[in-house]
Short mmCIF file of C-alpha atoms in Angstrom, two decimals:
data_model
loop_
_atom_site.label_atom_id
_atom_site.label_comp_id
_atom_site.label_asym_id
_atom_site.label_seq_id
_atom_site.Cartn_x
_atom_site.Cartn_y
_atom_site.Cartn_z
CA UNK N 26 0.00 0.00 0.00
CA UNK N 27 2.81 2.36 0.95
CA UNK N 28 4.64 1.69 -2.34
CA UNK N 29 1.50 2.32 -4.44
CA UNK N 30 0.91 5.62 -2.60
CA UNK N 31 4.48 6.72 -3.35
CA UNK N 32 3.97 5.70 -6.98
CA UNK N 33 0.79 7.76 -7.31
CA UNK N 34 2.47 10.71 -5.60
CA UNK N 35 5.38 10.55 -8.07
CA UNK N 36 2.94 10.59 -11.01
CA UNK N 37 1.13 13.64 -9.59
CA UNK N 38 4.43 15.48 -8.97
CA UNK N 39 5.75 14.69 -12.46
CA UNK N 40 2.42 15.78 -13.98
CA UNK N 41 2.50 19.21 -12.39
CA UNK N 42 6.23 19.78 -12.90
CA UNK N 43 5.78 18.98 -16.60
CA UNK N 44 3.59 22.09 -16.88
CA UNK N 45 5.50 24.48 -14.66
CA UNK N 46 8.98 23.45 -15.84
CA UNK N 47 9.87 25.16 -19.10
CA UNK N 48 11.67 22.90 -21.54
CA UNK N 49 14.77 24.61 -22.98
CA UNK N 50 13.97 26.31 -26.31
CA UNK N 51 10.28 25.40 -26.17
CA UNK N 52 7.83 27.39 -28.34
CA UNK N 53 6.22 30.52 -26.94
CA UNK N 54 2.60 30.15 -25.83
CA UNK N 55 2.65 26.43 -26.44
CA UNK N 56 -0.80 24.85 -26.51
CA UNK N 57 -1.75 23.35 -23.13
CA UNK N 58 -2.89 20.14 -24.85
CA UNK N 59 0.60 19.60 -26.29
CA UNK N 60 1.98 19.69 -22.75
CA UNK N 61 -0.60 17.07 -21.76
CA UNK N 62 0.38 14.89 -24.73
CA UNK N 63 4.07 15.33 -23.90
CA UNK N 64 3.45 14.24 -20.32
CA UNK N 65 1.43 11.22 -21.50
CA UNK N 66 4.18 10.31 -23.97
CA UNK N 67 6.88 10.47 -21.28
CA UNK N 68 4.68 8.39 -18.97
CA UNK N 69 4.23 5.75 -21.70
CA UNK N 70 7.93 5.89 -22.61
CA UNK N 71 8.94 5.19 -19.01
CA UNK N 72 6.54 2.34 -18.30
CA UNK N 73 7.08 0.80 -21.75
CA UNK N 74 10.87 0.94 -21.48
CA UNK N 75 11.16 3.36 -24.41
CA UNK N 76 14.38 5.37 -24.36
CA UNK N 77 18.08 4.86 -23.97
CA UNK N 78 19.26 3.55 -20.55
CA UNK N 79 15.72 2.92 -19.29
CA UNK N 80 15.25 1.03 -16.03
CA UNK N 81 12.49 -1.17 -17.48
CA UNK N 82 12.79 -3.56 -20.44
CA UNK N 83 10.79 -2.62 -23.55
CA UNK N 84 7.24 -3.98 -23.59
CA UNK N 85 4.07 -3.17 -25.52
CA UNK N 86 1.59 -3.69 -22.66
CA UNK N 87 0.48 -0.02 -22.54
CA UNK N 88 1.14 0.65 -26.23
CA UNK N 89 -1.12 -2.23 -27.31
CA UNK N 90 -3.95 -0.75 -25.23
CA UNK N 91 -3.95 2.65 -26.93
CA UNK N 92 -7.32 3.18 -28.67
CA UNK N 93 -7.71 1.94 -32.24
CA UNK N 94 -10.32 3.16 -34.71
CA UNK N 95 -12.25 0.47 -36.61
CA UNK N 96 -12.76 0.69 -40.36
CA UNK N 97 -16.17 2.15 -41.28
CA UNK N 98 -16.94 0.12 -44.45
CA UNK N 99 -19.72 2.62 -45.26
CA UNK N 100 -19.48 6.26 -46.27
CA UNK N 101 -19.45 8.59 -43.26
CA UNK N 102 -18.88 12.31 -43.91
CA UNK N 103 -17.75 11.54 -47.46
CA UNK N 104 -15.20 8.80 -46.67
CA UNK N 105 -15.28 5.08 -46.02
CA UNK N 106 -12.42 2.82 -44.98
CA UNK N 107 -11.62 -0.85 -45.44
CA UNK N 108 -8.87 -3.06 -44.01
CA UNK N 109 -6.95 -5.44 -46.27
CA UNK N 110 -3.93 -7.75 -46.17
CA UNK N 111 -1.55 -7.51 -49.14
CA UNK N 112 1.14 -10.03 -50.17
CA UNK N 113 4.47 -10.01 -48.32
CA UNK N 114 7.76 -8.95 -49.89
CA UNK N 115 8.80 -12.60 -49.85
CA UNK N 116 5.62 -13.67 -51.67
CA UNK N 117 6.27 -10.97 -54.26
CA UNK N 118 9.86 -12.18 -54.64
CA UNK N 119 11.34 -8.78 -53.80
CA UNK N 120 12.72 -9.15 -50.27
CA UNK N 121 13.09 -11.03 -47.00
CA UNK N 122 10.01 -9.80 -45.08
CA UNK N 123 7.57 -12.70 -44.89
CA UNK N 124 4.48 -11.25 -43.16
CA UNK N 125 1.44 -10.17 -45.13
CA UNK N 126 1.08 -6.39 -45.01
CA UNK N 127 -2.01 -4.91 -43.30
CA UNK N 128 -3.30 -1.71 -44.89
CA UNK N 129 -6.26 0.58 -44.34
CA UNK N 130 -7.77 1.94 -47.55
CA UNK N 131 -9.70 5.23 -47.45
CA UNK N 132 -12.10 5.91 -50.32
CA UNK N 133 -13.72 9.27 -51.13
CA UNK N 134 -17.43 9.15 -51.95
CA UNK N 135 -16.65 10.61 -55.38
CA UNK N 136 -15.25 7.21 -56.50
CA UNK N 137 -18.82 6.18 -57.32
CA UNK N 138 -18.38 8.07 -60.59
CA UNK N 139 -14.72 7.14 -61.23
CA UNK N 140 -12.60 4.23 -62.40
CA UNK N 141 -9.06 5.68 -62.27
CA UNK N 142 -8.45 7.43 -58.97
CA UNK N 143 -5.16 9.11 -57.96
CA UNK N 144 -3.79 7.43 -54.86
CA UNK N 145 -1.66 8.37 -51.87
CA UNK N 146 0.36 5.69 -50.09
CA UNK N 147 0.64 6.98 -46.51
CA UNK N 148 3.20 5.73 -43.96
CA UNK N 149 2.71 6.56 -40.27
CA UNK N 150 5.39 7.80 -37.88
CA UNK N 151 6.56 6.53 -34.51
CA UNK N 152 10.33 6.12 -34.72
CA UNK N 153 9.95 2.81 -36.62
CA UNK N 154 8.97 1.21 -33.29
CA UNK N 155 5.64 2.82 -32.30
CA UNK N 156 2.35 3.71 -33.95
CA UNK N 157 -0.15 2.00 -36.21
CA UNK N 158 -2.24 2.68 -39.29
CA UNK N 159 -5.28 1.94 -37.12
CA UNK N 160 -4.61 4.37 -34.27
CA UNK N 161 -7.05 7.24 -33.86
CA UNK N 162 -4.85 10.11 -35.09
CA UNK N 163 -3.40 8.14 -38.04
CA UNK N 164 -6.94 7.22 -39.04
CA UNK N 165 -7.91 10.91 -38.89
CA UNK N 166 -4.97 11.85 -41.13
CA UNK N 167 -6.04 9.23 -43.66
CA UNK N 168 -9.63 10.46 -43.70
CA UNK N 169 -8.63 14.13 -43.93
CA UNK N 170 -6.17 13.60 -46.79
CA UNK N 171 -8.68 11.40 -48.61
CA UNK N 172 -11.33 14.13 -48.43
CA UNK N 173 -9.06 17.11 -49.12
CA UNK N 174 -7.22 15.45 -52.01
CA UNK N 175 -10.27 13.64 -53.38
CA UNK N 176 -8.02 10.60 -53.69
CA UNK N 177 -7.69 7.05 -52.43
CA UNK N 178 -5.37 6.77 -49.42
CA UNK N 179 -3.62 3.49 -48.59
CA UNK N 180 -2.24 3.63 -45.04
CA UNK N 181 0.39 0.95 -44.35
CA UNK N 182 0.63 -0.84 -41.00
CA UNK N 183 4.24 -1.95 -41.39
CA UNK N 184 6.09 -4.25 -38.98
CA UNK N 185 7.54 -2.36 -36.00
CA UNK N 186 11.01 -2.56 -34.48
CA UNK N 187 12.62 -4.08 -32.50
CA UNK N 188 10.64 -7.19 -33.42
CA UNK N 189 11.07 -6.23 -37.09
CA UNK N 190 14.41 -4.56 -37.70
CA UNK N 191 15.57 -2.90 -40.91
CA UNK N 192 14.81 -3.70 -43.73
CA UNK N 193 11.39 -5.16 -42.81
CA UNK N 194 9.47 -1.83 -42.70
CA UNK N 195 10.74 -0.53 -46.02
CA UNK N 196 10.37 -3.93 -47.70
CA UNK N 197 6.73 -4.05 -46.60
CA UNK N 198 6.14 -0.53 -47.92
CA UNK N 199 7.78 -1.42 -51.23
CA UNK N 200 5.73 -4.62 -51.33
CA UNK N 201 2.51 -2.55 -51.28
CA UNK N 202 3.82 -0.37 -54.11
CA UNK N 203 5.00 -3.45 -56.04
CA UNK N 204 1.60 -5.11 -55.66
CA UNK N 205 -0.19 -2.09 -57.13
CA UNK N 206 2.24 -1.73 -60.04
CA UNK N 207 2.75 -5.40 -60.93
CA UNK N 208 -0.92 -6.40 -61.00
CA UNK N 209 -3.47 -5.49 -63.63
CA UNK N 210 -6.68 -3.84 -62.45
CA UNK N 211 -8.57 -7.15 -62.65
CA UNK N 212 -5.93 -8.94 -60.56
CA UNK N 213 -6.03 -6.50 -57.63
CA UNK N 214 -8.10 -6.99 -54.48
CA UNK N 215 -11.25 -4.88 -54.42
CA UNK N 216 -11.30 -1.82 -54.19
CA UNK N 217 -7.67 -1.44 -55.35
CA UNK N 218 -8.73 -1.95 -58.97
CA UNK N 219 -9.74 1.74 -58.81
CA UNK N 220 -6.14 2.90 -58.20
CA UNK N 221 -4.63 4.95 -61.02
CA UNK N 222 -1.03 3.73 -60.91
CA UNK N 223 0.11 6.52 -63.24
CA UNK N 224 -0.76 9.04 -60.50
CA UNK N 225 0.70 7.65 -57.28
CA UNK N 226 1.90 9.83 -54.42
CA UNK N 227 3.85 8.60 -51.40
CA UNK N 228 3.96 10.37 -48.07
CA UNK N 229 4.46 9.99 -44.36
CA UNK N 230 5.24 11.77 -41.12
CA UNK N 231 8.42 11.48 -39.04
CA UNK N 232 9.76 7.90 -39.47
CA UNK N 233 7.02 7.50 -42.07
CA UNK N 234 8.47 10.50 -43.92
CA UNK N 235 11.83 8.72 -43.91
CA UNK N 236 10.22 5.56 -45.32
CA UNK N 237 8.35 7.59 -47.97
CA UNK N 238 11.59 9.23 -49.13
CA UNK N 239 13.34 5.84 -49.17
CA UNK N 240 10.43 4.34 -51.11
CA UNK N 241 10.96 6.85 -53.94
CA UNK N 242 14.69 6.02 -53.98
CA UNK N 243 13.98 2.28 -53.97
CA UNK N 244 11.44 2.59 -56.79
CA UNK N 245 13.87 4.67 -58.86
CA UNK N 246 16.62 2.09 -58.29
CA UNK N 247 14.30 -0.81 -59.12
CA UNK N 248 13.54 0.70 -62.52
CA UNK N 249 17.27 1.19 -63.20
CA UNK N 250 18.26 -2.29 -62.03
CA UNK N 251 15.38 -4.25 -63.58
CA UNK N 252 15.06 -2.97 -67.17
CA UNK N 253 13.31 -6.20 -68.22
CA UNK N 254 10.83 -6.16 -65.33
CA UNK N 255 9.36 -2.70 -65.52
CA UNK N 256 6.48 -1.86 -63.20
CA UNK N 257 3.47 -0.19 -64.79
CA UNK N 258 2.99 3.16 -63.13
CA UNK N 259 4.80 6.05 -61.53
CA UNK N 260 5.32 8.00 -58.30
CA UNK N 261 4.60 11.60 -59.23
CA UNK N 262 5.03 13.36 -55.87
CA UNK N 263 6.23 12.84 -52.31
CA UNK N 264 4.86 14.38 -49.10
CA UNK N 265 7.51 14.48 -46.36
CA UNK N 266 6.21 15.65 -42.98
CA UNK N 267 9.14 16.40 -40.62
CA UNK N 268 11.02 13.38 -42.02
CA UNK N 269 14.13 11.91 -40.44
CA UNK N 270 16.78 12.11 -43.16
CA UNK N 271 20.00 11.01 -41.48
CA UNK N 272 20.78 8.94 -38.39
CA UNK N 273 24.50 9.63 -38.00
CA UNK N 274 25.12 13.34 -38.29
CA UNK N 275 24.19 15.72 -35.43
CA UNK N 276 22.64 18.91 -36.77
CA UNK N 277 22.24 22.34 -35.13
CA UNK N 278 18.51 21.76 -34.58
CA UNK N 279 19.22 18.28 -33.21
CA UNK N 280 21.58 19.77 -30.62
CA UNK N 281 19.43 22.82 -29.89
CA UNK N 282 16.30 20.76 -29.27
CA UNK N 283 17.81 17.77 -27.49
CA UNK N 284 15.05 18.09 -24.86
CA UNK N 285 12.38 18.36 -27.53
CA UNK N 286 8.74 17.61 -26.90
CA UNK N 287 7.80 14.00 -27.76
CA UNK N 288 11.20 13.06 -29.22
CA UNK N 289 13.97 14.08 -26.79
CA UNK N 290 17.46 12.89 -27.68
CA UNK N 291 17.39 9.79 -25.44
CA UNK N 292 14.25 8.59 -27.26
CA UNK N 293 15.67 9.29 -30.74
CA UNK N 294 18.80 7.31 -29.90
CA UNK N 295 16.63 4.45 -28.65
CA UNK N 296 14.65 4.45 -31.90
CA UNK N 297 17.90 4.04 -33.84
CA UNK N 298 18.95 1.11 -31.67
CA UNK N 299 15.60 -0.63 -32.18
CA UNK N 300 15.46 -0.10 -35.94
CA UNK N 301 19.03 -1.11 -36.77
CA UNK N 302 20.98 -4.20 -35.77
CA UNK N 303 23.74 -2.28 -33.96
CA UNK N 304 25.10 -2.41 -30.41
CA UNK N 305 25.36 1.35 -29.78
CA UNK N 306 23.47 4.42 -31.02
CA UNK N 307 26.89 6.06 -31.44
CA UNK N 308 27.78 3.67 -34.27
CA UNK N 309 27.17 4.78 -37.88
CA UNK N 310 24.44 3.03 -39.88
CA UNK N 311 27.18 1.42 -41.99
CA UNK N 312 28.35 -0.49 -38.88
CA UNK N 313 25.11 -2.50 -38.56
CA UNK N 314 25.24 -6.27 -38.67
CA UNK N 315 24.49 -6.60 -42.37
CA UNK N 316 22.01 -9.27 -43.34
CA UNK N 317 20.97 -7.37 -46.45
CA UNK N 318 22.49 -5.76 -49.52
CA UNK N 319 20.78 -2.41 -49.12
CA UNK N 320 22.56 0.91 -49.54
CA UNK N 321 22.89 3.16 -46.47
CA UNK N 322 20.70 5.74 -48.23
CA UNK N 323 17.76 3.37 -47.61
CA UNK N 324 18.23 4.22 -43.93
CA UNK N 325 19.44 7.82 -44.24
CA UNK N 326 18.18 9.32 -47.53
CA UNK N 327 20.52 12.29 -47.14
CA UNK N 328 23.35 9.88 -48.03
CA UNK N 329 21.87 9.18 -51.49
CA UNK N 330 24.47 9.90 -54.16
CA UNK N 331 21.97 10.64 -56.93
CA UNK N 332 18.64 12.43 -56.45
CA UNK N 333 18.13 14.33 -59.71
CA UNK N 334 15.51 11.92 -61.10
CA UNK N 335 13.13 11.89 -58.14
CA UNK N 336 9.54 13.21 -58.05
CA UNK N 337 8.63 16.62 -56.66
CA UNK N 338 8.65 16.90 -52.88
CA UNK N 339 6.57 18.87 -50.38
CA UNK N 340 8.12 19.26 -46.92
CA UNK N 341 6.01 20.13 -43.87
CA UNK N 342 8.29 21.14 -40.98
CA UNK N 343 8.05 22.43 -37.42
CA UNK N 344 10.18 25.31 -36.14
CA UNK N 345 10.96 23.67 -32.77
CA UNK N 346 11.92 20.21 -33.99
CA UNK N 347 15.32 18.47 -33.74
CA UNK N 348 14.72 16.92 -37.18
CA UNK N 349 14.12 20.21 -39.06
CA UNK N 350 17.72 20.87 -40.18
CA UNK N 351 18.28 17.44 -41.70
CA UNK N 352 14.97 17.74 -43.57
CA UNK N 353 16.04 21.17 -44.89
CA UNK N 354 19.39 19.70 -45.95
CA UNK N 355 17.60 17.00 -47.96
CA UNK N 356 15.22 19.58 -49.48
CA UNK N 357 18.21 21.68 -50.55
CA UNK N 358 19.93 18.63 -52.00
CA UNK N 359 16.85 17.77 -54.06
CA UNK N 360 16.40 21.36 -55.21
CA UNK N 361 20.04 21.76 -56.25
CA UNK N 362 19.63 18.65 -58.39
CA UNK N 363 16.62 19.98 -60.27
CA UNK N 364 13.80 18.43 -58.23
CA UNK N 365 10.79 20.69 -57.62
CA UNK N 366 10.63 21.32 -53.87
CA UNK N 367 8.16 23.14 -51.63
CA UNK N 368 8.98 23.75 -47.95
CA UNK N 369 6.36 24.94 -45.47
CA UNK N 370 7.67 25.52 -41.94
CA UNK N 371 5.11 26.05 -39.20
CA UNK N 372 6.35 28.47 -36.56
CA UNK N 373 6.15 28.03 -32.79
CA UNK N 374 5.20 24.37 -32.98
CA UNK N 375 6.77 20.98 -32.37
CA UNK N 376 7.46 17.60 -33.91
CA UNK N 377 4.28 15.55 -34.14
CA UNK N 378 1.87 18.45 -34.68
CA UNK N 379 0.58 16.99 -37.98
CA UNK N 380 -1.19 14.25 -36.02
CA UNK N 381 -2.67 16.60 -33.40
CA UNK N 382 -6.08 17.21 -34.96
CA UNK N 383 -7.07 19.78 -32.31
CA UNK N 384 -4.46 22.29 -33.56
CA UNK N 385 -5.19 24.98 -36.15
CA UNK N 386 -1.78 24.37 -37.69
CA UNK N 387 -2.71 20.74 -38.34
CA UNK N 388 -5.75 21.74 -40.39
CA UNK N 389 -3.67 24.32 -42.28
CA UNK N 390 -0.88 21.81 -42.96
CA UNK N 391 -3.28 19.15 -44.28
CA UNK N 392 -4.89 21.71 -46.59
CA UNK N 393 -1.47 22.87 -47.87
CA UNK N 394 -0.46 19.25 -48.53
CA UNK N 395 -3.72 18.54 -50.35
CA UNK N 396 -3.61 21.69 -52.51
CA UNK N 397 -0.05 21.00 -53.63
CA UNK N 398 -0.82 17.33 -54.29
CA UNK N 399 -3.89 18.22 -56.37
CA UNK N 400 -1.82 20.67 -58.41
CA UNK N 401 0.62 17.87 -59.23
CA UNK N 402 -2.18 15.38 -59.96
CA UNK N 403 -4.04 17.78 -62.23
CA UNK N 404 -0.87 18.59 -64.17
CA UNK N 405 -0.47 14.96 -65.30
#
């Protein structure tokens, strides 16, 4: 009884200190709800063993009990959703990952009059180790982008680390793309026969932004390396929401915001350890225990040697985010190599804001993403 009382007291103290203690370099007038989310995240991190040098071993007990949103299967407010399982990378003959890939497909009501619908492949964030396509906020993103873009959205529930280390997540994402491009309309599972593979967009937030950028590199390389096995279709645009672009190089924003909301440095280092087969977060990605033949740019896109033949990119960034500088570096690299780039930085906000549906900036960011995507779609 005494121990449980001390435990409850510690939670209450940490709750109140999280509001009265000002995090170094935090945004001015930060929304109270973000502080609540940050406290909840730190609580979950601690009791789930998330973070470098944690006292508790990693477990998904709390994480697996976070609320999920079921698919609707009927049109509600102009969108319906459906859950599917697509073939694994191993089944497709393109990789090692052997699990079928769960996806949630969002369909706009306008598809009733259409047969070739532009499609966004969306990849959720969570440091490669957390999150789900079926969680409440990811589901909201899928619905919002589906409505605003008037497009199909395929949200991928890829295998999470540490149970599924690199390259499982990216192989599963590529497997979804490969399935769409290698199958004729009549061969695809309903309703994926409606997908217009000549107008595909890939996107994601945080770790999902990393995977989206890697997916465009992987698709480009596949076409170069398999001239006799061309896939029918094309990625025309990429949406990169505060994407992680490099895991080795400390940047000014990474150092300035080491105590950042939601992704402080000790959590980012832990994510790297879970995703890669390495013994220390201080080791470069090239030092991982290689069980694959993948280039390091498939982990850190900023290391890509050639980027001049990639699709246009729209970056959504936060001013108070440790990842911002590496994303800007990648945007500049693309732009200097002739790729059309748009960068929208939202001031006085933090990493993760894109999935905080209560914020005004979230609504604005989704609208900006949709407008730019529609411009690209309509130009094809």
